[in-house]
Short mmCIF file of C-alpha atoms and ligand atoms in Angstrom, two decimals:
data_model
loop_
_atom_site.label_atom_id
_atom_site.label_comp_id
_atom_site.label_asym_id
_atom_site.label_seq_id
_atom_site.Cartn_x
_atom_site.Cartn_y
_atom_site.Cartn_z
CA GLN Z 1 -34.10 -48.51 -18.28
CA LYS Z 2 -32.78 -48.14 -21.78
CA ALA Z 3 -35.62 -50.28 -23.11
CA LYS Z 4 -38.10 -48.18 -21.23
CA ARG Z 5 -36.66 -45.07 -22.76
CA LEU Z 6 -36.81 -46.42 -26.30
CA HIS Z 7 -40.35 -47.53 -25.77
CA HIS Z 8 -41.71 -44.33 -24.33
CA GLY Z 9 -39.78 -41.74 -26.26
CA PHE Z 10 -40.00 -38.66 -24.03
CA SER Z 11 -40.69 -40.77 -21.01
CA HIS Z 12 -40.99 -39.89 -17.34
CA TYR Z 13 -37.60 -41.40 -16.93
CA GLU Z 14 -36.03 -38.77 -19.16
CA GLU Z 15 -38.01 -36.00 -17.54
CA GLY Z 16 -36.93 -37.34 -14.17
CA GLU Z 17 -33.36 -37.40 -15.32
CA ASP Z 18 -33.64 -33.81 -16.53
CA CYS Z 19 -35.14 -32.72 -13.24
CA GLN Z 20 -32.38 -34.48 -11.42
CA HIS Z 21 -29.82 -32.79 -13.61
CA HIS Z 22 -31.44 -29.42 -13.08
CA ARG Z 23 -31.49 -29.93 -9.32
CA GLN Z 24 -27.81 -30.91 -9.31
CA LEU Z 25 -26.96 -27.81 -11.34
CA THR Z 26 -28.95 -25.61 -8.96
CA LEU Z 27 -27.18 -27.14 -5.99
CA SER Z 28 -23.71 -26.94 -7.55
CA ASN Z 29 -24.23 -23.32 -8.55
CA GLY Z 30 -25.53 -22.46 -5.10
CA LEU Z 31 -22.72 -23.98 -3.10
CA ALA Z 32 -20.30 -21.07 -3.07
CA LYS Z 33 -23.02 -18.63 -2.04
CA ALA Z 34 -24.29 -21.04 0.60
CA VAL Z 35 -20.84 -21.26 2.17
CA ALA Z 36 -20.52 -17.47 2.12
CA ASN Z 37 -24.03 -17.09 3.60
CA ASN Z 38 -23.60 -19.71 6.30
CA ASP Z 39 -26.58 -21.66 4.99
CA PHE Z 40 -25.38 -24.80 6.77
CA PHE Z 41 -25.93 -26.26 10.18
CA MET Z 42 -24.78 -29.30 12.10
CA VAL Z 43 -26.81 -31.99 13.80
CA TYR Z 44 -25.31 -34.38 16.32
CA GLN Z 45 -26.15 -38.06 16.48
CA PRO Z 46 -25.46 -39.76 19.82
CA LYS Z 47 -23.30 -42.86 20.12
CA PHE Z 48 -24.14 -45.31 22.86
CA ASN Z 49 -21.17 -46.67 24.81
CA CYS Z 50 -22.25 -50.23 25.59
CA GLN Z 51 -19.78 -50.76 28.41
CA LYS Z 52 -20.84 -47.61 30.22
CA GLY Z 53 -24.49 -47.98 29.30
CA ALA Z 54 -24.45 -44.31 28.38
CA ILE Z 55 -24.07 -41.89 25.54
CA ASP Z 56 -20.60 -40.40 25.67
CA GLN Z 57 -19.97 -39.38 22.06
CA LEU Z 58 -21.73 -37.56 19.25
CA GLU Z 59 -21.21 -37.59 15.50
CA ALA Z 60 -21.54 -34.21 13.78
CA LEU Z 61 -23.52 -34.42 10.53
CA LEU Z 62 -23.81 -31.58 8.04
CA ARG Z 63 -27.11 -30.13 6.76
CA TRP Z 64 -27.69 -27.50 4.10
CA GLN Z 65 -30.62 -25.19 4.70
CA HIS Z 66 -31.40 -24.26 1.11
CA PRO Z 67 -33.50 -21.09 0.73
CA GLN Z 68 -35.75 -22.65 -1.94
CA LEU Z 69 -35.30 -26.39 -1.67
CA GLY Z 70 -35.36 -26.88 2.08
CA ILE Z 71 -32.98 -29.13 3.96
CA ILE Z 72 -30.47 -30.90 1.72
CA TYR Z 73 -28.62 -33.98 3.03
CA PRO Z 74 -24.91 -34.59 2.55
CA ASN Z 75 -25.36 -37.60 0.28
CA GLU Z 76 -26.80 -35.18 -2.27
CA PHE Z 77 -24.25 -32.37 -2.08
CA ILE Z 78 -20.89 -33.65 -0.75
CA HIS Z 79 -19.94 -35.18 -4.09
CA LEU Z 80 -20.99 -31.97 -5.86
CA ALA Z 81 -18.85 -29.94 -3.46
CA GLU Z 82 -15.93 -32.23 -4.20
CA ARG Z 83 -16.45 -31.80 -7.92
CA CYS Z 84 -16.70 -28.00 -7.94
CA GLY Z 85 -13.86 -27.39 -5.50
CA MET Z 86 -16.09 -26.30 -2.63
CA MET Z 87 -15.25 -29.15 -0.28
CA LYS Z 88 -12.25 -27.40 1.21
CA PRO Z 89 -14.11 -24.28 2.45
CA LEU Z 90 -17.02 -26.43 3.51
CA SER Z 91 -14.85 -28.71 5.62
CA LEU Z 92 -13.10 -25.74 7.16
CA TRP Z 93 -16.54 -24.40 8.12
CA VAL Z 94 -17.47 -27.77 9.65
CA ILE Z 95 -14.22 -28.02 11.62
CA GLU Z 96 -14.64 -24.54 13.09
CA ARG Z 97 -18.36 -24.96 13.76
CA VAL Z 98 -17.98 -28.28 15.56
CA ILE Z 99 -14.97 -27.31 17.67
CA ALA Z 100 -16.77 -24.09 18.65
CA GLN Z 101 -19.79 -26.18 19.67
CA VAL Z 102 -17.65 -28.49 21.80
CA ALA Z 103 -16.24 -25.39 23.53
CA THR Z 104 -19.74 -24.04 24.10
CA TRP Z 105 -20.82 -27.32 25.64
CA GLN Z 106 -17.72 -27.42 27.80
CA ALA Z 107 -18.55 -23.97 29.12
CA LYS Z 108 -21.97 -25.35 30.07
CA GLY Z 109 -20.41 -28.29 31.88
CA ILE Z 110 -21.19 -30.78 29.14
CA ASP Z 111 -18.14 -32.89 28.55
CA ILE Z 112 -18.48 -34.82 25.32
CA LYS Z 113 -16.36 -36.24 22.54
CA VAL Z 114 -17.50 -35.31 19.02
CA ALA Z 115 -16.70 -36.89 15.66
CA ILE Z 116 -16.33 -34.98 12.38
CA ASN Z 117 -16.54 -36.55 8.93
CA LEU Z 118 -13.87 -35.60 6.42
CA SER Z 119 -13.80 -36.30 2.69
CA ALA Z 120 -11.13 -37.75 0.45
CA SER Z 121 -10.11 -34.30 -0.79
CA ASP Z 122 -9.65 -33.03 2.78
CA LEU Z 123 -6.80 -35.48 3.19
CA GLU Z 124 -5.09 -33.69 0.30
CA ASN Z 125 -5.42 -30.28 1.90
CA PRO Z 126 -1.94 -29.35 3.15
CA GLN Z 127 -3.51 -26.89 5.62
CA LEU Z 128 -5.74 -29.50 7.24
CA ILE Z 129 -3.49 -30.36 10.17
CA SER Z 130 -2.54 -26.79 11.00
CA VAL Z 131 -6.15 -25.60 10.76
CA ILE Z 132 -7.36 -28.29 13.14
CA ARG Z 133 -4.52 -27.61 15.55
CA ALA Z 134 -5.10 -23.83 15.46
CA THR Z 135 -8.87 -24.18 15.86
CA LEU Z 136 -8.50 -26.50 18.85
CA GLU Z 137 -6.09 -24.05 20.43
CA HIS Z 138 -8.28 -21.06 19.67
CA TYR Z 139 -11.32 -22.63 21.37
CA GLN Z 140 -9.20 -24.31 24.04
CA VAL Z 141 -10.56 -27.73 23.24
CA ASN Z 142 -8.42 -30.74 24.07
CA PRO Z 143 -7.62 -32.78 20.93
CA ASN Z 144 -8.81 -35.89 22.78
CA LYS Z 145 -12.36 -34.47 22.47
CA LEU Z 146 -12.22 -34.80 18.70
CA VAL Z 147 -12.64 -37.83 16.46
CA ILE Z 148 -12.00 -37.64 12.72
CA GLU Z 149 -13.97 -40.09 10.58
CA VAL Z 150 -12.78 -40.95 7.11
CA THR Z 151 -14.55 -43.50 4.94
CA GLU Z 152 -12.81 -46.69 4.00
CA SER Z 153 -13.01 -45.77 0.31
CA ALA Z 154 -11.47 -42.32 0.89
CA MET Z 155 -8.60 -43.91 2.80
CA MET Z 156 -8.01 -46.53 0.18
CA ALA Z 157 -8.12 -44.03 -2.70
CA SER Z 158 -4.54 -43.03 -1.99
CA LEU Z 159 -3.43 -45.27 0.78
CA SER Z 160 0.09 -44.09 1.49
CA LYS Z 161 -0.95 -40.43 1.44
CA SER Z 162 -3.85 -41.18 3.76
CA ILE Z 163 -1.63 -43.00 6.20
CA ARG Z 164 0.73 -40.05 6.33
CA VAL Z 165 -2.08 -37.56 7.05
CA LEU Z 166 -3.73 -39.87 9.56
CA ASN Z 167 -0.46 -40.25 11.42
CA LEU Z 168 -0.08 -36.46 11.60
CA LEU Z 169 -3.62 -36.16 12.97
CA ARG Z 170 -2.79 -38.77 15.53
CA GLU Z 171 0.30 -36.89 16.63
CA LEU Z 172 -2.02 -33.99 17.24
CA GLY Z 173 -3.90 -36.15 19.69
CA VAL Z 174 -7.22 -36.58 17.88
CA SER Z 175 -8.79 -40.03 17.53
CA LEU Z 176 -9.37 -41.58 14.13
CA ALA Z 177 -12.16 -43.77 12.83
CA ILE Z 178 -12.60 -45.63 9.58
CA ASP Z 179 -16.18 -45.03 8.45
CA ASP Z 180 -18.54 -47.15 6.33
CA PHE Z 181 -16.27 -50.10 6.90
CA GLY Z 182 -17.03 -53.12 4.78
CA THR Z 183 -18.36 -51.23 1.77
CA GLY Z 184 -15.05 -50.32 0.16
CA GLN Z 185 -12.40 -52.30 -1.63
CA SER Z 186 -10.19 -53.13 1.31
CA SER Z 187 -10.23 -56.26 3.37
CA LEU Z 188 -9.97 -56.87 7.07
CA ALA Z 189 -6.29 -57.53 6.54
CA TYR Z 190 -5.71 -53.85 5.73
CA LEU Z 191 -6.85 -52.75 9.13
CA ARG Z 192 -3.52 -53.43 10.74
CA HIS Z 193 -1.85 -50.99 8.34
CA LEU Z 194 -4.23 -48.14 9.09
CA PRO Z 195 -3.46 -45.86 12.03
CA VAL Z 196 -7.05 -45.77 13.35
CA ASP Z 197 -8.60 -46.19 16.78
CA GLU Z 198 -12.10 -47.16 15.75
CA VAL Z 199 -13.90 -49.11 13.06
CA LYS Z 200 -17.43 -48.10 12.12
CA VAL Z 201 -19.22 -50.99 10.48
CA ASP Z 202 -21.51 -49.75 7.71
CA ARG Z 203 -25.24 -50.07 8.17
CA ALA Z 204 -25.47 -52.06 4.95
CA PHE Z 205 -24.63 -55.11 7.07
CA ILE Z 206 -27.46 -54.36 9.44
CA SER Z 207 -30.23 -53.64 6.95
CA ASP Z 208 -31.51 -57.20 6.78
CA PHE Z 209 -29.68 -58.70 9.64
CA ASP Z 210 -32.50 -61.07 10.53
CA GLN Z 211 -32.59 -62.77 7.14
CA ASP Z 212 -28.93 -62.53 6.37
CA ASP Z 213 -26.80 -64.99 8.27
CA ILE Z 214 -23.69 -64.09 6.30
CA ALA Z 215 -24.01 -60.40 7.24
CA LYS Z 216 -24.25 -61.50 10.88
CA GLN Z 217 -21.11 -63.61 10.56
CA ILE Z 218 -19.23 -60.77 8.89
CA VAL Z 219 -20.14 -58.36 11.66
CA LYS Z 220 -19.19 -60.84 14.37
CA THR Z 221 -15.87 -61.58 12.68
CA THR Z 222 -15.17 -57.86 12.22
CA ILE Z 223 -15.82 -57.20 15.90
CA LYS Z 224 -13.48 -60.02 16.92
CA LEU Z 225 -10.65 -59.06 14.62
CA THR Z 226 -10.95 -55.38 15.37
CA HIS Z 227 -10.66 -56.16 19.07
CA GLN Z 228 -7.64 -58.34 18.44
CA LEU Z 229 -6.02 -55.32 16.80
CA GLY Z 230 -6.83 -53.27 19.89
CA LEU Z 231 -9.40 -51.09 18.14
CA SER Z 232 -12.92 -50.18 19.14
CA VAL Z 233 -16.00 -51.08 17.07
CA THR Z 234 -19.10 -49.05 16.38
CA VAL Z 235 -22.00 -50.47 14.42
CA GLU Z 236 -24.12 -47.89 12.59
CA GLY Z 237 -27.73 -48.01 11.53
CA ILE Z 238 -29.19 -49.66 14.60
CA GLU Z 239 -32.95 -49.41 14.18
CA THR Z 240 -34.30 -52.16 16.44
CA GLN Z 241 -33.81 -53.39 19.97
CA LYS Z 242 -33.27 -56.88 18.64
CA VAL Z 243 -30.19 -55.89 16.68
CA ALA Z 244 -28.93 -53.72 19.56
CA ASP Z 245 -29.22 -56.62 22.00
CA TYR Z 246 -27.65 -59.07 19.59
CA LEU Z 247 -24.60 -56.85 19.01
CA GLN Z 248 -24.19 -56.11 22.68
CA GLY Z 249 -24.14 -59.84 23.22
CA HIS Z 250 -21.21 -59.91 20.81
CA GLN Z 251 -19.21 -57.27 22.62
CA VAL Z 252 -19.73 -54.33 20.28
CA ASP Z 253 -18.30 -51.16 21.83
CA TYR Z 254 -20.65 -48.51 20.44
CA LEU Z 255 -24.10 -48.52 18.88
CA GLN Z 256 -25.39 -45.73 16.67
CA GLY Z 257 -28.70 -45.44 14.86
CA LEU Z 258 -32.30 -44.31 15.01
CA TYR Z 259 -33.08 -46.82 17.74
CA ILE Z 260 -30.56 -45.10 20.02
CA ALA Z 261 -31.24 -41.56 18.87
CA LYS Z 262 -31.71 -39.58 15.69
CA PRO Z 263 -29.32 -36.73 14.82
CA LEU Z 264 -30.20 -33.82 17.14
CA LEU Z 265 -29.87 -30.06 17.11
CA PRO Z 266 -27.51 -28.69 19.81
CA ASP Z 267 -30.54 -27.52 21.84
CA GLU Z 268 -32.04 -30.97 21.69
CA VAL Z 269 -28.78 -32.55 22.81
CA GLU Z 270 -28.94 -30.32 25.87
CA SER Z 271 -32.67 -30.43 26.58
CA GLN Z 272 -33.11 -34.15 26.18
CA HIS Z 273 -30.38 -34.74 28.72
CA VAL Z 274 -29.08 -37.50 26.53
CA LEU Z 275 -25.67 -37.06 28.06
CA SER Z 276 -26.63 -37.00 31.71
CA LEU Z 277 -27.11 -40.73 31.96
CA SER Z 278 -23.65 -41.63 33.18
CA THR Z 279 -24.40 -44.40 35.64
CA PRO Z 280 -22.46 -47.42 34.48
CA THR Z 281 -24.95 -50.20 33.98
CA HIS Z 282 -24.38 -53.56 32.40
CA CYS Z 283 -26.51 -56.10 30.59
CA ASP Z 284 -29.84 -54.63 31.58
CA ILE Z 285 -29.56 -51.54 29.47
CA LYS Z 286 -32.59 -49.46 28.60
CA TYR Z 287 -32.56 -47.28 25.54
CA PRO Z 288 -34.49 -44.17 26.48
CA PHE Z 289 -33.32 -42.21 23.49
CA ALA Z 290 -35.17 -43.75 20.58
CA SER Z 291 -37.18 -41.22 18.65
P1 LIG S 301 -21.97 -41.50 7.86
O1 LIG S 301 -20.84 -40.73 8.44
O2 LIG S 301 -21.83 -42.97 7.77
O3 LIG S 301 -23.22 -41.09 8.74
C1 LIG S 301 -24.31 -41.93 9.02
C2 LIG S 301 -25.51 -41.57 8.19
O4 LIG S 301 -26.56 -42.50 8.46
C3 LIG S 301 -26.11 -40.20 8.52
O5 LIG S 301 -26.73 -39.72 7.32
C4 LIG S 301 -27.19 -40.55 9.54
O6 LIG S 301 -28.20 -39.58 9.65
C5 LIG S 301 -27.70 -41.84 8.98
N1 LIG S 301 -28.30 -42.70 10.01
C6 LIG S 301 -28.05 -42.70 11.34
N2 LIG S 301 -28.72 -43.67 11.96
C7 LIG S 301 -29.45 -44.30 11.00
C8 LIG S 301 -30.34 -45.42 11.04
O7 LIG S 301 -30.61 -46.03 12.07
N3 LIG S 301 -30.86 -45.82 9.85
C9 LIG S 301 -30.60 -45.15 8.71
N4 LIG S 301 -31.18 -45.61 7.58
N5 LIG S 301 -29.74 -44.13 8.63
C10 LIG S 301 -29.18 -43.70 9.76
P2 LIG S 301 -26.43 -38.28 6.79
O8 LIG S 301 -26.41 -37.32 7.92
O9 LIG S 301 -27.39 -38.05 5.69
O10 LIG S 301 -24.96 -38.39 6.23
C11 LIG S 301 -24.63 -39.23 5.17
C12 LIG S 301 -23.13 -39.25 4.96
O11 LIG S 301 -22.66 -37.97 4.54
C13 LIG S 301 -22.35 -39.56 6.21
O12 LIG S 301 -22.33 -40.94 6.41
C14 LIG S 301 -21.00 -38.96 5.91
O13 LIG S 301 -20.21 -39.86 5.13
C15 LIG S 301 -21.35 -37.78 5.02
N6 LIG S 301 -21.29 -36.56 5.84
C16 LIG S 301 -22.15 -36.10 6.79
N7 LIG S 301 -21.72 -34.95 7.33
C17 LIG S 301 -20.55 -34.66 6.73
C18 LIG S 301 -19.57 -33.58 6.87
O14 LIG S 301 -19.70 -32.67 7.69
N8 LIG S 301 -18.49 -33.65 6.03
C19 LIG S 301 -18.29 -34.65 5.16
N9 LIG S 301 -17.20 -34.65 4.41
N10 LIG S 301 -19.17 -35.67 5.02
C20 LIG S 301 -20.27 -35.66 5.79
MG1 LIG S 302 -19.51 -40.89 9.81
MG1 LIG S 303 -20.82 -44.53 8.17
MG1 LIG S 304 -22.23 -43.30 5.35
#
């Protein structure tokens, strides 16, 4: 890239970099206003419970509806929010929004467990526990309807602090998941020190599953060890039936990915009746939710 730059002088690369920089500035500068204006919304991606043969959980994913730039995805703005101190209000918004949605669904007779993603900086927020507790109480949602996902790298960033916060969340009665597992610096051996209920294997291991025998072995070993520790395993990024079938054959607990269902708006969750399929089936599972 450097060579390219030297060669071309004012090259596309530099222009591209400038554009990128400009976009990041625009987004950073817009964050505070966006939070104040409620320019965010949540989508909910189903998780397929393999044992039940049904969808019985959702993961809440954040979207920014930017007035000029359209929908912005979290990979582009979460790190900016962290950097300019906007993560705290944003996460508080997410917590309230999602718990309110669970209550709305409950009132409609839809009984579903929903996962929220939290960032590294959220674990440092001393109000986190009390806000979650108060919000659950306010909306009369049982803590066992909530899962908190924290990435492996966020947990490992300050391990002892994370463990303390995770234990407090657990005392509250919410479930905990370690997200993007396998991409951080920790090893399988760390799992037994982390107070989590679920391991979510990163989709990086799935991306070329067919060609990559090592990735397959890693996933199989992770499932085995996680089960030995009494934890449940989700594999993310399932895009084909082949991979879904393979993992079910290796006793994975949950599958998540475009093959099962894409992230959905609350209306879509309700109208597509993704949650009504509660007949326990085994082996011969159909996936009617692919989009
Ligand atoms: P994640 O928690 O690991 O979420 C999974 C991401 O993979 C989501 O991207 C989802 O849309 C995408 N995905 C799902 N199935 C497939 C698939 O089959 N193939 C592919 N290629 N991708 C799939 P999204 O929504 O863009 O979120 C990206 C990351 O941003 C999330 O990763 C999570 O770490 C973070 N994030 C999302 N929402 C929030 C939030 O409310 N708060 C915080 N702190 N972080 C969030
Ligand atoms: Mg997640
Ligand atoms: Mg993940
Ligand atoms: Mg991720």
